[in-house]
Coordinates of C-alpha atoms in Angstrom, one line a residue:
Chain A
E12 CA 8.8 -1.0 -18.0
V13 CA 6.8 0.6 -15.3
Q14 CA 9.1 1.1 -12.4
L15 CA 9.5 3.0 -9.0
V16 CA 12.7 3.1 -7.5
E17 CA 13.1 4.7 -3.8
S18 CA 16.4 6.1 -2.4
G19 CA 17.5 8.1 0.6
G20 CA 16.9 5.9 3.4
G21 CA 19.5 5.3 6.3
L22 CA 20.1 5.8 9.9
V23 CA 19.2 9.0 11.6
Q24 CA 19.0 10.2 15.1
P25 CA 15.8 11.0 16.8
G26 CA 14.8 14.5 15.9
G27 CA 16.7 14.5 12.8
S28 CA 15.6 14.9 9.2
L29 CA 15.8 12.7 6.1
R30 CA 14.5 13.1 2.5
L31 CA 13.3 10.2 0.5
S32 CA 13.1 10.2 -3.1
C33 CA 11.3 8.1 -5.8
A34 CA 12.2 7.9 -9.3
A35 CA 9.4 6.9 -11.7
S36 CA 9.8 5.5 -15.2
G37 CA 7.8 3.8 -17.8
F38 CA 4.6 5.8 -17.4
T39 CA 3.2 9.3 -17.6
F40 CA 4.2 10.3 -14.1
S41 CA 2.5 13.7 -14.1
A42 CA -1.0 12.2 -14.6
H43 CA -0.9 10.0 -11.6
Y44 CA -1.5 10.8 -7.9
M45 CA 1.4 9.2 -5.8
E46 CA 1.5 8.0 -2.3
W47 CA 4.0 6.6 0.5
V48 CA 3.3 3.7 2.6
R49 CA 5.4 2.4 5.3
Q50 CA 6.1 -0.9 7.1
A51 CA 7.8 -1.2 10.6
P52 CA 10.1 -4.4 10.9
G53 CA 7.8 -7.4 11.3
K54 CA 4.5 -5.3 11.3
G55 CA 1.8 -4.5 8.8
L56 CA 1.2 -1.9 6.2
K57 CA 0.5 1.7 7.2
W58 CA -0.6 4.5 4.7
V59 CA 1.6 7.6 5.1
G60 CA 0.0 10.1 2.6
R61 CA -0.8 11.0 -0.9
I62 CA -0.1 13.9 -3.3
R63 CA -2.5 14.7 -6.1
N64 CA -1.4 15.8 -9.7
K65 CA -1.2 19.2 -11.2
D66 CA -4.7 19.2 -12.3
N67 CA -5.8 18.9 -8.6
S68 CA -3.2 21.5 -7.5
Y69 CA -0.7 19.2 -6.0
T70 CA -2.6 19.1 -2.8
A71 CA -1.7 16.3 -0.1
E72 CA -3.2 14.2 2.5
Y73 CA -1.4 12.7 5.5
A74 CA -2.0 10.2 8.2
A75 CA -2.4 11.8 11.6
S76 CA 1.0 10.3 13.0
V77 CA 3.0 12.3 10.5
K78 CA 1.0 15.3 9.6
G79 CA 3.1 18.5 10.5
R80 CA 6.3 16.4 10.4
F81 CA 6.3 14.8 6.9
T82 CA 5.7 16.5 3.6
I83 CA 5.0 14.9 0.4
S84 CA 6.1 16.6 -2.9
R85 CA 6.8 15.9 -6.5
D86 CA 8.7 17.3 -9.5
D87 CA 7.0 16.1 -12.7
S88 CA 9.9 17.5 -14.8
K89 CA 12.1 14.9 -13.1
N90 CA 9.5 12.1 -12.8
S91 CA 10.2 12.2 -9.0
L92 CA 8.2 11.9 -5.9
Y93 CA 9.7 13.0 -2.5
L94 CA 9.1 12.5 1.3
Q95 CA 10.6 15.2 3.6
M96 CA 10.7 13.7 6.9
N97 CA 11.4 16.1 10.1
T98 CA 11.4 15.8 13.8
L99 CA 12.0 11.8 13.1
K100 CA 10.9 9.5 16.1
T101 CA 12.0 5.9 16.9
E102 CA 8.5 4.8 15.7
D103 CA 9.1 6.2 12.2
T104 CA 11.7 3.3 11.8
A105 CA 10.2 1.3 8.8
V106 CA 10.7 0.4 5.2
Y107 CA 9.1 3.2 3.1
Y108 CA 7.4 2.4 -0.2
C109 CA 6.5 4.7 -3.1
T110 CA 3.3 3.7 -4.9
R111 CA 1.4 4.8 -7.9
V112 CA -2.4 5.5 -7.9
P113 CA -4.2 4.4 -11.1
A114 CA -5.1 7.4 -13.4
Y115 CA -7.4 8.2 -16.2
G116 CA -10.5 7.3 -14.1
L117 CA -9.3 3.8 -13.5
P118 CA -10.2 2.5 -10.1
G119 CA -7.7 2.5 -7.2
P120 CA -6.1 1.6 -4.9
S121 CA -2.3 1.8 -5.8
D122 CA -1.3 -0.6 -8.4
I123 CA 2.5 -0.2 -8.7
W124 CA 5.0 -0.3 -5.7
G125 CA 8.7 0.5 -5.4
Q126 CA 11.0 -2.0 -3.7
G127 CA 11.1 0.1 -0.6
T128 CA 14.0 2.2 1.3
M129 CA 14.7 1.4 4.9
V130 CA 14.7 4.3 7.4
T131 CA 16.1 3.5 10.9
V132 CA 15.7 6.1 13.7
S133 CA 17.9 5.5 16.5
S134 CA 20.5 7.0 18.7
Chain B
D17 CA -10.8 6.6 10.9
I18 CA -12.2 3.5 9.4
Q19 CA -10.9 0.3 11.1
M20 CA -10.4 -2.7 8.8
T21 CA -10.5 -5.9 10.8
Q22 CA -9.0 -8.8 9.0
S23 CA -9.5 -12.4 10.0
P24 CA -7.8 -14.9 10.5
S25 CA -4.4 -13.2 11.5
S26 CA -2.8 -16.4 10.5
L27 CA -3.8 -19.6 8.6
S28 CA -2.2 -22.9 7.9
A29 CA -3.3 -24.8 4.9
S30 CA -2.2 -27.4 2.3
V31 CA -1.6 -27.2 -1.4
G32 CA -4.8 -27.6 -3.3
D33 CA -7.0 -26.3 -0.2
R34 CA -9.5 -23.6 -0.7
V35 CA -8.9 -20.5 1.5
T36 CA -11.0 -17.6 2.5
I37 CA -9.9 -14.4 4.3
T38 CA -12.1 -11.9 5.5
C39 CA -11.9 -8.0 6.0
R40 CA -14.6 -6.1 7.9
A41 CA -14.9 -2.3 7.8
S42 CA -16.1 -0.3 10.8
Q43 CA -18.3 1.6 8.4
G44 CA -19.7 1.2 4.8
I45 CA -16.9 1.7 2.1
R46 CA -18.9 0.8 -0.9
N47 CA -16.6 -1.5 -3.0
D48 CA -13.4 0.9 -2.4
L49 CA -11.3 -2.0 -1.3
G50 CA -8.2 -3.6 -2.6
W51 CA -6.3 -6.9 -1.7
Y52 CA -2.5 -7.3 -1.7
Q53 CA -0.2 -10.2 -1.4
Q54 CA 3.2 -9.7 0.1
K55 CA 6.1 -12.1 0.3
P56 CA 9.0 -11.7 2.7
G57 CA 11.5 -8.9 1.7
K58 CA 9.3 -7.9 -1.3
A59 CA 6.8 -5.0 -1.9
P60 CA 3.2 -5.8 -1.9
K61 CA 1.4 -6.9 -5.0
R62 CA -2.1 -5.8 -6.0
L63 CA -4.5 -8.7 -6.6
I64 CA -7.9 -7.4 -6.3
Y65 CA -9.3 -4.0 -6.9
A66 CA -12.8 -2.6 -6.5
A67 CA -13.5 -5.5 -4.1
S68 CA -13.9 -8.0 -6.9
S69 CA -11.9 -7.2 -9.9
L70 CA -8.9 -9.3 -10.7
Q71 CA -5.6 -7.4 -11.4
S72 CA -4.2 -8.2 -14.8
G73 CA -1.8 -11.0 -14.6
V74 CA -3.0 -12.5 -11.5
P75 CA -4.2 -16.2 -11.6
S76 CA -7.9 -16.8 -11.6
R77 CA -7.8 -18.9 -8.6
F78 CA -7.9 -15.6 -6.7
S79 CA -11.2 -13.9 -6.3
G80 CA -12.7 -11.1 -4.4
S81 CA -16.2 -10.4 -3.1
G82 CA -18.3 -8.1 -1.0
S83 CA -19.5 -4.7 -0.7
G84 CA -20.3 -2.2 2.2
T85 CA -18.6 -3.5 5.2
E86 CA -17.8 -7.3 4.7
F87 CA -15.3 -8.4 2.1
T88 CA -13.6 -11.7 1.3
L89 CA -10.5 -12.9 -0.5
T90 CA -10.9 -16.5 -1.8
I91 CA -8.0 -18.7 -3.2
S92 CA -9.7 -21.6 -4.8
S93 CA -6.8 -24.0 -4.9
L94 CA -3.6 -23.1 -3.0
Q95 CA -0.3 -23.2 -4.9
P96 CA 3.1 -23.2 -3.2
E97 CA 3.9 -19.7 -4.4
D98 CA 0.4 -18.5 -2.7
F99 CA 2.0 -18.9 0.8
A100 CA 2.5 -15.2 1.7
T101 CA 0.8 -12.4 3.8
Y102 CA -2.4 -10.8 2.5
Y103 CA -3.7 -7.4 3.3
C104 CA -6.9 -5.5 2.7
L105 CA -7.0 -1.7 2.1
Q106 CA -9.9 0.7 2.1
H107 CA -9.5 3.8 0.0
I108 CA -12.7 5.6 0.3
S109 CA -11.6 8.0 3.1
Y110 CA -8.6 9.5 4.4
P111 CA -6.5 8.1 6.1
Y112 CA -6.6 5.0 4.1
T113 CA -6.3 2.0 6.2
F114 CA -5.0 -1.6 5.9
G115 CA -6.2 -4.7 7.6
Q116 CA -3.6 -6.2 10.2
G117 CA -2.8 -8.8 7.7
T118 CA -3.2 -12.7 7.2
K119 CA -0.2 -14.7 7.2
L120 CA -0.8 -18.0 5.1
E121 CA 1.5 -20.8 5.9
I122 CA 2.1 -24.3 4.7
K123 CA 0.5 -27.0 6.9

């Protein structure tokens, strides 16, 4: 079964840091670009960023609101995706979803989503 | 950034109704658009990709159309399980952007 499972969410103070993880299974993780999308409580979906695969040098793209504070990385040997979040702000409070972008030339956008992990930034 | 304007923001309809949701892009995005369904407390589910291609396993009552700047998602005959929030997403240029969502409620 194709699956993404996020972990690492929790309560953190403003200015703090948190690292989210996403464990992938059931597919060739290394072949796919991966993304993070977030959703503030009661609000819509917001794209956070993307990391490409090894063939594309693991380069990343970010939304302006997180650029310079968040870093997306991956470990293909562990089938895992990460989101390092630094200098957190109250407006970063959201459910964070890990998503898979179709590979092998298949058309996007993200076709598989994890169940999400909640991040609360509050003093 | 490309703005995605989705309408209506909410919609009341009855089982069996035909429903159309529209997404307009602030600039041309070819057919690089997807539609998602999200139920409360759940992750979004992809329904449509490439503007008009039906995701495997999604009922054929869902259809998408459009290209360039105007896109529609149509549900031909609403079923009870279709009451949810729907989002469009453009994925032609960074940052990718979602529409603000359409909440489909039971009349």
